[in-house]
Each structure stands twice: as C-alpha cells, then as structure tokens.
Coordinates of N, CA and C in Angstrom, one line a residue:
M75 N 0.9 -1.2 0.0 CA 0.0 0.0 0.0 C 0.9 1.2 0.0
I76 N 0.6 2.2 -0.9 CA 1.4 3.4 -1.0 C 0.7 4.5 -0.1
S77 N 1.6 5.2 0.7 CA 1.0 6.0 1.8 C 0.5 7.3 1.2
T78 N 1.0 7.8 0.0 CA 0.5 9.0 -0.6 C -0.4 8.7 -1.8
F79 N -1.5 9.4 -1.9 CA -2.5 9.1 -3.0 C -2.8 10.4 -3.6
W80 N -2.7 10.4 -5.0 CA -3.2 11.6 -5.7 C -4.5 11.2 -6.4
S81 N -5.4 12.1 -6.3 CA -6.7 11.9 -7.0 C -6.6 12.1 -8.5
L82 N -7.6 11.5 -9.2 CA -7.6 11.7 -10.7 C -7.6 13.2 -11.0
E83 N -8.4 13.9 -10.3 CA -8.6 15.4 -10.6 C -7.2 16.1 -10.4
D84 N -6.5 15.7 -9.3 CA -5.2 16.4 -9.1 C -4.2 16.1 -10.3
L85 N -4.2 14.9 -10.8 CA -3.2 14.6 -11.8 C -3.7 14.8 -13.2
G86 N -5.0 14.6 -13.4 CA -5.6 14.7 -14.7 C -5.2 13.7 -15.7
L87 N -4.5 12.6 -15.2 CA -4.0 11.5 -16.0 C -4.4 10.2 -15.3
S88 N -5.6 9.7 -15.5 CA -6.0 8.5 -14.7 C -5.2 7.3 -15.1
N89 N -4.9 7.1 -16.4 CA -4.1 6.0 -16.8 C -2.7 5.9 -16.1
L90 N -2.1 7.1 -16.1 CA -0.7 7.1 -15.6 C -0.8 6.9 -14.1
T91 N -1.8 7.4 -13.4 CA -2.0 7.1 -12.0 C -2.0 5.6 -11.7
I92 N -2.7 4.9 -12.4 CA -2.8 3.4 -12.2 C -1.5 2.8 -12.5
V93 N -0.8 3.1 -13.5 CA 0.5 2.5 -13.8 C 1.5 2.8 -12.7
H94 N 1.5 4.0 -12.3 CA 2.4 4.5 -11.2 C 2.2 3.6 -9.9
V95 N 1.0 3.4 -9.5 CA 0.8 2.7 -8.3 C 1.2 1.2 -8.5
M96 N 0.9 0.6 -9.6 CA 1.3 -0.8 -9.8 C 2.9 -0.9 -9.8
T97 N 3.5 0.0 -10.4 CA 5.0 -0.1 -10.5 C 5.6 0.0 -9.1
K98 N 5.1 1.0 -8.3 CA 5.7 1.1 -7.0 C 5.4 -0.1 -6.1
T99 N 4.3 -0.7 -6.3 CA 4.0 -1.9 -5.5 C 4.9 -3.0 -5.9
E100 N 5.1 -3.2 -7.2 CA 6.0 -4.3 -7.6 C 7.4 -4.0 -7.2
D101 N 7.8 -2.8 -7.1 CA 9.2 -2.5 -6.7 C 9.4 -2.9 -5.2
Q102 N 8.4 -2.9 -4.4 CA 8.5 -3.2 -3.0 C 8.9 -4.7 -2.8
K103 N 8.6 -5.6 -3.7 CA 8.9 -7.0 -3.6 C 10.2 -7.3 -4.2
P104 N 11.2 -7.8 -3.4 CA 12.5 -8.0 -3.9 C 12.6 -9.2 -4.9
K105 N 13.5 -9.1 -5.9 CA 13.7 -10.2 -6.8 C 14.3 -11.3 -6.1
T106 N 13.9 -12.5 -6.4 CA 14.4 -13.7 -5.8 C 15.2 -14.6 -6.7
D107 N 15.5 -14.0 -7.9 CA 16.4 -14.8 -8.8 C 17.7 -15.1 -8.2
G108 N 18.1 -16.4 -8.3 CA 19.3 -16.8 -7.7 C 19.3 -17.1 -6.3
V109 N 18.2 -17.1 -5.6 CA 18.1 -17.3 -4.2 C 17.3 -18.6 -3.9
A110 N 18.0 -19.5 -3.2 CA 17.4 -20.8 -2.8 C 17.1 -20.8 -1.3
A111 N 16.4 -21.8 -0.8 CA 16.2 -22.0 0.6 C 16.4 -23.4 1.1
I112 N 16.9 -23.5 2.3 CA 17.1 -24.8 2.9 C 16.3 -24.9 4.2
L113 N 15.4 -25.9 4.3 CA 14.6 -26.0 5.5 C 15.2 -27.2 6.3
L114 N 15.6 -27.0 7.5 CA 16.2 -28.0 8.3 C 15.1 -28.7 9.1
A115 N 14.9 -30.0 8.8 CA 13.9 -30.8 9.5 C 14.3 -32.2 9.8
A116 N 15.5 -32.4 10.1 CA 16.1 -33.8 10.3 C 16.1 -34.3 11.7
G117 N 15.9 -33.4 12.7 CA 16.1 -33.8 14.1 C 15.0 -34.8 14.7
R118 N 15.3 -35.3 15.9 CA 14.4 -36.2 16.5 C 13.3 -35.6 17.4
S119 N 13.4 -34.3 17.7 CA 12.5 -33.6 18.6 C 12.4 -34.2 19.9
H120 N 13.5 -34.5 20.5 CA 13.5 -35.2 21.8 C 12.8 -34.3 22.9
R121 N 13.1 -33.0 23.0 CA 12.5 -32.2 24.0 C 11.0 -32.0 23.9
M122 N 10.6 -32.1 22.7 CA 9.2 -31.9 22.4 C 8.3 -33.1 22.9
G123 N 8.9 -34.3 22.7 CA 8.2 -35.5 23.1 C 7.3 -35.9 21.9
A124 N 7.3 -35.2 20.8 CA 6.5 -35.6 19.6 C 7.3 -35.0 18.4
F125 N 7.1 -35.6 17.2 CA 7.9 -35.2 16.1 C 7.4 -33.8 15.5
K126 N 8.2 -32.8 15.7 CA 7.7 -31.4 15.4 C 7.2 -31.2 14.0
P127 N 8.0 -31.7 12.9 CA 7.5 -31.4 11.6 C 6.1 -31.8 11.3
L128 N 5.6 -32.8 11.9 CA 4.3 -33.4 11.5 C 3.2 -33.0 12.5
L129 N 3.5 -32.1 13.5 CA 2.5 -31.7 14.4 C 1.5 -30.8 13.7
P130 N 0.2 -30.8 14.0 CA -0.8 -29.9 13.4 C -0.5 -28.5 13.7
F131 N -0.7 -27.7 12.6 CA -0.5 -26.2 12.8 C -1.5 -25.6 11.9
G132 N -2.6 -25.2 12.6 CA -3.8 -24.7 11.9 C -4.4 -25.8 11.1
E133 N -4.6 -25.6 9.9 CA -5.3 -26.6 9.0 C -4.2 -27.5 8.3
T134 N -3.0 -27.3 8.7 CA -1.9 -28.1 8.0 C -1.0 -28.6 9.0
T135 N 0.3 -28.9 8.7 CA 1.3 -29.3 9.6 C 2.4 -28.3 9.7
V136 N 3.3 -28.5 10.7 CA 4.3 -27.5 10.9 C 5.2 -27.4 9.7
V137 N 5.7 -28.6 9.2 CA 6.6 -28.6 8.1 C 5.9 -28.0 6.8
E138 N 4.6 -28.2 6.6 CA 3.9 -27.7 5.5 C 3.8 -26.2 5.6
S139 N 3.6 -25.7 6.8 CA 3.5 -24.2 7.0 C 4.8 -23.6 6.7
C140 N 5.9 -24.2 7.1 CA 7.2 -23.6 6.8 C 7.5 -23.6 5.2
V141 N 7.1 -24.7 4.6 CA 7.3 -24.8 3.1 C 6.4 -23.7 2.4
N142 N 5.2 -23.6 2.9 CA 4.3 -22.6 2.3 C 4.9 -21.2 2.4
N143 N 5.4 -20.8 3.6 CA 5.9 -19.5 3.8 C 7.1 -19.2 2.9
L144 N 8.0 -20.2 2.8 CA 9.2 -20.0 2.0 C 8.9 -19.9 0.5
Q145 N 8.0 -20.8 0.1 CA 7.7 -20.8 -1.4 C 6.9 -19.6 -1.8
A146 N 6.1 -19.0 -0.8 CA 5.4 -17.8 -1.1 C 6.3 -16.6 -1.5
T147 N 7.5 -16.7 -1.0 CA 8.4 -15.6 -1.3 C 9.0 -15.7 -2.8
G148 N 8.8 -16.8 -3.4 CA 9.3 -17.0 -4.8 C 10.7 -17.5 -4.9
V149 N 11.3 -18.0 -3.9 CA 12.6 -18.5 -4.0 C 12.7 -19.6 -5.1
G150 N 13.9 -19.6 -5.7 CA 14.0 -20.5 -6.9 C 13.9 -21.9 -6.6
E151 N 14.5 -22.4 -5.5 CA 14.4 -23.8 -5.2 C 14.3 -23.9 -3.7
L152 N 13.7 -25.0 -3.2 CA 13.6 -25.3 -1.8 C 14.1 -26.7 -1.5
V153 N 15.1 -26.8 -0.6 CA 15.6 -28.1 -0.2 C 15.2 -28.4 1.2
V154 N 14.5 -29.5 1.4 CA 14.1 -29.9 2.8 C 15.1 -31.0 3.3
V155 N 15.8 -30.7 4.4 CA 16.7 -31.7 4.9 C 15.9 -32.6 5.9
V156 N 15.9 -33.9 5.6 CA 15.1 -34.9 6.4 C 16.1 -35.9 7.0
G157 N 15.7 -36.5 8.1 CA 16.5 -37.5 8.7 C 15.6 -38.5 9.5
H158 N 15.2 -38.1 10.7 CA 14.3 -38.9 11.5 C 12.9 -38.9 10.8
R159 N 12.3 -40.1 10.6 CA 11.0 -40.2 10.0 C 11.0 -39.5 8.6
A160 N 12.1 -39.7 7.9 CA 12.3 -39.1 6.6 C 11.1 -39.5 5.6
D161 N 10.8 -40.7 5.6 CA 9.7 -41.1 4.7 C 8.4 -40.5 5.0
D162 N 8.1 -40.3 6.3 CA 6.8 -39.6 6.6 C 6.8 -38.2 6.1
V163 N 7.9 -37.5 6.3 CA 8.0 -36.1 5.8 C 7.9 -36.0 4.3
R164 N 8.6 -36.9 3.6 CA 8.5 -37.0 2.2 C 7.0 -37.2 1.7
T165 N 6.3 -38.1 2.4 CA 4.9 -38.3 2.1 C 4.1 -37.1 2.2
V166 N 4.2 -36.4 3.3 CA 3.4 -35.2 3.5 C 3.7 -34.1 2.5
L167 N 4.9 -34.1 2.0 CA 5.3 -33.0 1.0 C 5.4 -33.6 -0.4
K168 N 4.8 -34.7 -0.7 CA 4.9 -35.3 -2.0 C 4.4 -34.5 -3.1
E169 N 3.4 -33.7 -2.8 CA 2.8 -32.8 -3.9 C 3.5 -31.5 -4.0
R170 N 4.4 -31.2 -3.2 CA 5.1 -29.9 -3.2 C 6.3 -29.9 -4.1
R171 N 6.6 -28.8 -4.6 CA 7.8 -28.6 -5.5 C 9.0 -28.4 -4.6
V172 N 9.5 -29.5 -4.0 CA 10.7 -29.4 -3.1 C 11.7 -30.5 -3.5
R173 N 12.9 -30.2 -3.1 CA 14.0 -31.2 -3.3 C 14.4 -31.7 -1.9
F174 N 14.7 -33.0 -1.7 CA 15.1 -33.5 -0.4 C 16.6 -33.8 -0.3
A175 N 17.1 -33.5 0.9 CA 18.4 -34.0 1.2 C 18.3 -34.8 2.5
F176 N 19.2 -35.8 2.6 CA 19.0 -36.8 3.7 C 20.2 -36.7 4.6
N177 N 19.9 -36.5 5.9 CA 20.9 -36.6 6.9 C 20.8 -38.0 7.7
P178 N 21.7 -38.9 7.5 CA 21.5 -40.2 8.0 C 21.7 -40.3 9.5
D179 N 22.1 -39.2 10.1 CA 22.3 -39.2 11.6 C 21.5 -38.0 12.2
P180 N 20.2 -38.2 12.5 CA 19.4 -37.2 13.0 C 19.9 -36.5 14.3
G181 N 20.7 -37.2 15.0 CA 21.2 -36.7 16.3 C 22.5 -35.9 16.1
S182 N 22.9 -35.7 14.9 CA 24.1 -34.9 14.6 C 23.9 -33.4 14.8
E183 N 25.0 -32.6 14.8 CA 24.9 -31.2 14.9 C 24.2 -30.6 13.7
M184 N 23.7 -29.4 13.8 CA 23.0 -28.7 12.7 C 23.9 -28.5 11.5
S185 N 25.2 -28.4 11.8 CA 26.1 -28.2 10.7 C 26.1 -29.3 9.7
V186 N 25.8 -30.5 10.1 CA 25.7 -31.7 9.2 C 24.6 -31.5 8.3
S187 N 23.4 -31.2 8.8 CA 22.2 -31.0 8.0 C 22.4 -29.8 7.0
I188 N 23.1 -28.7 7.4 CA 23.3 -27.6 6.5 C 24.2 -28.1 5.4
A189 N 25.2 -28.9 5.6 CA 26.1 -29.3 4.6 C 25.3 -30.2 3.6
R190 N 24.4 -31.1 4.1 CA 23.7 -32.0 3.2 C 22.7 -31.1 2.4
G191 N 22.2 -30.1 2.9 CA 21.3 -29.2 2.1 C 22.0 -28.5 1.1
V192 N 23.2 -27.9 1.4 CA 24.0 -27.1 0.5 C 24.4 -28.0 -0.7
E193 N 24.7 -29.3 -0.4 CA 25.1 -30.2 -1.5 C 24.1 -30.3 -2.6
Q194 N 22.8 -30.0 -2.2 CA 21.7 -30.2 -3.2 C 21.4 -28.9 -3.9
I195 N 22.0 -27.8 -3.5 CA 21.7 -26.5 -4.1 C 22.4 -26.3 -5.5
D196 N 21.7 -25.8 -6.5 CA 22.3 -25.7 -7.8 C 23.6 -24.8 -7.7
S197 N 24.6 -25.1 -8.6 CA 25.8 -24.4 -8.5 C 25.8 -23.0 -8.9
D198 N 24.7 -22.5 -9.6 CA 24.6 -21.1 -10.0 C 23.8 -20.3 -9.0
T199 N 23.4 -20.9 -7.9 CA 22.7 -20.2 -6.9 C 23.6 -19.1 -6.2
K200 N 23.0 -17.9 -6.0 CA 23.8 -16.8 -5.5 C 23.7 -16.6 -4.0
A201 N 22.6 -17.0 -3.4 CA 22.4 -16.9 -2.0 C 21.4 -18.0 -1.5
V202 N 21.5 -18.3 -0.2 CA 20.7 -19.3 0.3 C 20.1 -18.8 1.6
I203 N 18.8 -19.1 1.8 CA 18.1 -18.8 3.0 C 18.1 -20.1 3.8
I204 N 18.5 -20.1 5.1 CA 18.5 -21.3 6.0 C 17.4 -21.1 7.0
A205 N 16.4 -21.9 7.0 CA 15.3 -21.8 7.9 C 15.2 -23.1 8.8
L206 N 14.5 -22.9 9.9 CA 14.3 -24.0 10.9 C 12.9 -24.4 10.9
V207 N 12.7 -25.7 11.0 CA 11.3 -26.3 10.9 C 10.5 -25.9 12.2
D208 N 11.2 -25.6 13.3 CA 10.4 -25.2 14.5 C 10.1 -23.8 14.6
Q209 N 10.1 -23.1 13.4 CA 9.6 -21.7 13.4 C 8.6 -21.5 12.3
P210 N 7.4 -22.2 12.4 CA 6.4 -22.1 11.3 C 5.6 -20.8 11.3
A211 N 5.8 -19.9 12.2 CA 5.1 -18.7 12.3 C 5.8 -17.5 11.7
V212 N 7.1 -17.7 11.2 CA 7.8 -16.6 10.7 C 7.1 -16.1 9.4
P213 N 6.7 -14.8 9.3 CA 6.0 -14.3 8.1 C 6.9 -14.3 6.9
L214 N 6.4 -14.4 5.7 CA 7.2 -14.4 4.5 C 7.9 -13.1 4.3
E215 N 7.3 -12.0 4.9 CA 8.0 -10.7 4.7 C 9.4 -10.7 5.3
I216 N 9.7 -11.5 6.2 CA 11.1 -11.6 6.8 C 12.1 -12.0 5.8
V217 N 11.7 -13.0 5.0 CA 12.6 -13.5 3.9 C 12.8 -12.4 2.9
E218 N 11.7 -11.7 2.6 CA 11.8 -10.6 1.6 C 12.8 -9.5 2.1
I219 N 12.7 -9.2 3.4 CA 13.6 -8.2 4.0 C 15.1 -8.6 3.9
L220 N 15.3 -9.9 4.2 CA 16.7 -10.4 4.1 C 17.2 -10.3 2.7
I221 N 16.4 -10.7 1.7 CA 16.9 -10.6 0.3 C 17.1 -9.2 -0.1
R222 N 16.2 -8.3 0.3 CA 16.4 -6.9 -0.1 C 17.7 -6.3 0.5
E223 N 18.0 -6.7 1.7 CA 19.3 -6.2 2.4 C 20.5 -6.7 1.6
W224 N 20.4 -8.0 1.3 CA 21.5 -8.6 0.5 C 21.8 -8.0 -0.8
R225 N 20.7 -7.7 -1.5 CA 20.8 -7.2 -2.9 C 21.3 -5.8 -2.9
H226 N 20.8 -5.0 -2.0 CA 21.0 -3.5 -2.0 C 22.1 -3.0 -1.1
N227 N 22.7 -3.8 -0.3 CA 23.6 -3.2 0.7 C 25.0 -3.9 0.7
D228 N 25.2 -4.8 -0.3 CA 26.5 -5.4 -0.5 C 27.1 -6.1 0.7
V229 N 26.2 -6.9 1.3 CA 26.6 -7.7 2.5 C 26.4 -9.2 2.1
K230 N 27.1 -10.1 2.8 CA 27.0 -11.5 2.5 C 26.3 -12.4 3.5
L231 N 26.1 -11.8 4.7 CA 25.5 -12.6 5.8 C 24.4 -11.7 6.4
V232 N 23.1 -12.1 6.3 CA 22.0 -11.2 6.8 C 21.2 -12.0 7.8
Q233 N 21.0 -11.4 9.0 CA 20.3 -12.1 10.1 C 19.2 -11.1 10.6
P234 N 18.0 -11.6 10.8 CA 17.0 -10.8 11.5 C 17.2 -10.7 13.0
E235 N 16.8 -9.7 13.6 CA 16.8 -9.6 15.0 C 15.5 -9.0 15.6
Y236 N 15.1 -9.4 16.7 CA 13.9 -8.9 17.3 C 14.3 -8.4 18.7
Q237 N 14.2 -7.1 19.0 CA 14.6 -6.6 20.3 C 16.0 -7.0 20.7
T238 N 17.0 -6.9 19.7 CA 18.4 -7.2 19.8 C 18.7 -8.7 19.9
R239 N 17.7 -9.6 19.8 CA 18.0 -11.0 19.8 C 18.0 -11.5 18.3
G240 N 19.2 -12.1 18.0 CA 19.3 -12.6 16.6 C 18.4 -13.8 16.4
G241 N 18.0 -14.0 15.2 CA 17.0 -15.2 14.9 C 17.3 -15.8 13.6
H242 N 16.3 -16.5 13.1 CA 16.2 -17.2 11.8 C 14.9 -16.8 11.1
P243 N 14.9 -17.0 9.8 CA 15.9 -17.6 8.9 C 17.0 -16.6 8.7
I244 N 18.1 -17.1 8.2 CA 19.3 -16.2 7.8 C 19.6 -16.4 6.3
L245 N 20.2 -15.4 5.8 CA 20.6 -15.4 4.4 C 22.1 -15.4 4.3
I246 N 22.6 -16.3 3.5 CA 24.1 -16.5 3.3 C 24.4 -16.4 1.9
D247 N 25.3 -15.6 1.5 CA 25.8 -15.5 0.1 C 26.6 -16.8 -0.2
M248 N 26.4 -17.3 -1.4 CA 27.0 -18.6 -1.7 C 28.5 -18.4 -2.1
A249 N 29.0 -17.3 -1.9 CA 30.5 -17.1 -1.9 C 31.1 -18.0 -0.8
Y250 N 30.3 -18.3 0.2 CA 30.7 -19.1 1.3 C 30.3 -20.6 1.2
R251 N 30.0 -21.0 0.0 CA 29.6 -22.4 -0.2 C 30.5 -23.4 0.5
Q252 N 31.8 -23.3 0.2 CA 32.7 -24.3 0.8 C 32.8 -24.3 2.3
E253 N 32.6 -23.1 2.9 CA 32.6 -23.0 4.3 C 31.4 -23.6 4.9
L254 N 30.2 -23.5 4.2 CA 29.0 -24.1 4.7 C 29.1 -25.6 4.6
L255 N 29.9 -26.1 3.7 CA 30.1 -27.6 3.7 C 31.0 -28.1 4.7
S256 N 31.7 -27.3 5.4 CA 32.7 -27.7 6.4 C 32.6 -26.9 7.7
L257 N 31.4 -26.6 8.2 CA 31.3 -25.8 9.4 C 31.8 -26.5 10.6
D258 N 32.3 -25.7 11.6 CA 32.8 -26.3 12.8 C 31.5 -26.9 13.5
P259 N 31.6 -28.2 13.8 CA 30.4 -28.9 14.3 C 30.0 -28.4 15.6
G260 N 30.9 -27.9 16.5 CA 30.5 -27.4 17.8 C 29.9 -26.0 17.7
R261 N 30.3 -25.2 16.8 CA 29.9 -23.8 16.7 C 28.9 -23.5 15.6
G262 N 28.9 -24.3 14.6 CA 27.9 -24.2 13.5 C 28.1 -22.9 12.8
L263 N 26.9 -22.2 12.5 CA 26.9 -21.0 11.7 C 27.6 -19.8 12.5
R264 N 27.6 -19.9 13.8 CA 28.3 -18.9 14.6 C 29.8 -18.7 14.2
S265 N 30.4 -19.9 13.8 CA 31.8 -19.8 13.4 C 31.9 -19.0 12.1
L266 N 31.0 -19.2 11.2 CA 31.0 -18.5 9.9 C 30.8 -17.0 10.1
F267 N 29.8 -16.7 11.0 CA 29.5 -15.3 11.2 C 30.7 -14.6 11.9
D268 N 31.4 -15.3 12.8 CA 32.5 -14.7 13.5 C 33.7 -14.5 12.6
A269 N 33.8 -15.4 11.7 CA 35.0 -15.3 10.7 C 34.8 -14.2 9.7
H270 N 33.6 -13.7 9.5 CA 33.3 -12.7 8.5 C 32.4 -11.6 9.1
R271 N 32.8 -11.0 10.2 CA 32.0 -10.0 10.9 C 31.7 -8.8 10.1
N272 N 32.7 -8.4 9.2 CA 32.5 -7.2 8.4 C 31.4 -7.4 7.4
E273 N 31.0 -8.6 7.1 CA 30.0 -8.9 6.1 C 28.6 -9.2 6.7
V274 N 28.5 -9.0 8.0 CA 27.3 -9.4 8.7 C 26.4 -8.1 8.8
R275 N 25.1 -8.3 8.4 CA 24.1 -7.3 8.6 C 23.0 -7.8 9.5
R276 N 22.8 -7.2 10.7 CA 21.7 -7.6 11.5 C 20.5 -6.6 11.2
V277 N 19.4 -7.1 10.9 CA 18.2 -6.3 10.5 C 17.1 -6.4 11.5
P278 N 16.8 -5.3 12.2 CA 15.7 -5.3 13.2 C 14.4 -5.5 12.4
V279 N 13.6 -6.4 13.0 CA 12.3 -6.7 12.4 C 11.2 -6.7 13.5
K280 N 9.9 -6.6 13.1 CA 8.9 -6.5 14.1 C 8.3 -7.8 14.5
S281 N 8.7 -8.9 13.9 CA 8.1 -10.2 14.2 C 8.9 -10.9 15.4
P282 N 8.3 -11.2 16.5 CA 9.0 -11.9 17.6 C 9.3 -13.3 17.2
Y283 N 8.7 -13.8 16.1 CA 8.8 -15.3 15.8 C 10.1 -15.6 15.2
V284 N 10.9 -14.7 14.8 CA 12.2 -15.0 14.3 C 13.2 -15.5 15.4
A285 N 12.8 -15.1 16.6 CA 13.7 -15.4 17.8 C 13.1 -16.4 18.7
R286 N 12.0 -17.1 18.3 CA 11.3 -18.0 19.2 C 11.4 -19.4 18.6
D287 N 12.0 -20.3 19.3 CA 12.0 -21.7 18.9 C 10.8 -22.4 19.5
M288 N 10.5 -23.6 19.0 CA 9.4 -24.4 19.4 C 10.0 -25.7 20.0
D289 N 10.6 -25.6 21.1 CA 11.4 -26.8 21.6 C 10.5 -27.7 22.5
T290 N 9.6 -27.2 23.2 CA 8.8 -28.0 24.1 C 7.3 -28.0 23.7
W291 N 6.5 -28.9 24.3 CA 5.1 -28.9 24.0 C 4.4 -27.6 24.5
E292 N 4.9 -27.1 25.6 CA 4.3 -25.8 26.0 C 4.6 -24.7 25.0
D293 N 5.8 -24.7 24.4 CA 6.2 -23.7 23.4 C 5.2 -23.8 22.2
Y294 N 5.0 -25.1 21.8 CA 4.1 -25.4 20.7 C 2.7 -24.9 21.0
R295 N 2.2 -25.3 22.1 CA 0.8 -25.0 22.5 C 0.6 -23.4 22.5
R296 N 1.5 -22.7 23.1 CA 1.4 -21.3 23.3 C 1.5 -20.6 21.9
L297 N 2.4 -21.1 21.0 CA 2.5 -20.5 19.7 C 1.2 -20.7 18.9
H298 N 0.7 -21.9 18.9 CA -0.5 -22.2 18.2 C -1.7 -21.4 18.7
E299 N -1.8 -21.1 19.9 CA -2.9 -20.3 20.5 C -2.7 -18.8 20.0
E300 N -1.4 -18.4 20.0 CA -1.2 -17.0 19.6 C -1.6 -16.8 18.1
I301 N -1.2 -17.8 17.3 CA -1.4 -17.6 15.8 C -2.9 -17.9 15.4
F302 N -3.5 -18.9 16.0 CA -4.8 -19.4 15.6 C -5.9 -19.1 16.6
G303 N -5.6 -18.6 17.8 CA -6.6 -18.4 18.8 C -7.2 -19.6 19.4
R304 N -6.6 -20.7 19.3 CA -7.1 -21.9 19.9 C -5.9 -22.9 20.1
P305 N -6.1 -23.9 21.0 CA -5.0 -24.9 21.2 C -4.9 -25.8 20.0
P306 N -3.8 -26.5 19.8 CA -3.7 -27.4 18.7 C -4.6 -28.6 18.8
D307 N -4.9 -29.2 17.7 CA -5.7 -30.4 17.8 C -4.9 -31.5 18.5
S308 N -5.6 -32.3 19.3 CA -4.9 -33.4 20.0 C -4.6 -34.6 19.1

C-alpha cells in the first residue's frame, strides 16, 4: 500500500496514476532470482516429546507451514533436509515442489544438515536462506527483507533480530559455499559469522517469531494459540 495518494482530478491523467501505483507496489517486492532456501527438518524432537515437523499447525502441519511460507516468497528452489522419519515427511510433502536432502544421523549437529542441504543447491545459486522447521510462524515478509538487504547493501550474511535477539531464517551468500560444507560442528553458523563479521548485517524486524524456537510442548501450544486463537488439535 502506498502512503500518498493523488486523486484523478489532481493529476488529470488517470491511466498514468494506475500504472504508477502498480509499479511502486511491484518494486517493493525483492527479486528472488538466484536465491534458494534450505529447511532443516532432520532432528528427532527429543525435548518436544513428539515429532515437530508433523504436528498440526492450523489446518496443515508444521513442516507444510514452513514450506508454504518459504515458497510464497518466490525462492528459486527449496531443499528440505530430512532424517528422523524421513519417509513420513516426504509423504506429507509429496505434492510440493521441493527437493530433499538426507541426513542419516538425525542426532548430529545442525552443521551436518546444513552441509547436506548445500550439496543439493544448484551451482549457479547466488544466496541461500537457511530456515528452521520449528519456526512455522515466521512471516514471509522476513525473507523478503533479508533478500532486499543482501541485494542492495553489498553484504553477504544477513540475520533478522527482534529486540536485539538474533534469529532465523538467515541469508548467506554462496560465496561461502565451501565454508558451509565444512562448518565447525560445535559452533555451526556462529563460526562462519564470527569469521566474517564485516560482512554481517543484523536487520531489526517487528516479528517476535524470528527469535522463538518451538522446543517443548508448551512452546508449541502457546505458539498455536497466539497464531490461531485456539489450542492445537490433539
């Protein structure tokens, strides 16, 4: 929505007024050419006590909500990293236009899943969004903000923050492809960000959901009630 509106009488050019509004609206949506996404969904969900990706979330599941949000941004390709109950996740997403990567050790560090996902990304990809399956409420506008920052501010690592707390998803320029394939298992993405601090852009956002994980059943119940106004289906 454009904040300033000129009436037809003010401009005397109704056709141009319409074209102007459409162009401004289109310019607000960043180009996603060359941008892919990786959704990490390989873990066992030990603390939750139930398998997070397949929990109900509104009228769908957690993993489907994440896929919907990422694909709504127009990213070129989406890789879902599976591990625990991989076949079940594949079945739920069988009608979706996604590619799968497999982590044979669901108990491994996140760095392993990231590497498996990066291996599936096309070689001509310019940047990748890395998202977590336990954040199904992150609005698609967050990804658009990250892409816009990357395209227009010449930075290679972009992270959203809410009230100074860093969160996910994050955007990483594929100039760091090789480093993503060999992250420090103990420090994960933090080691990459520390090694390239001059390339990091932290972007304040209004959504608290970038900095909220869904680790326990209480986390899940509370998030579901906030988003949908009711507890999740049992």
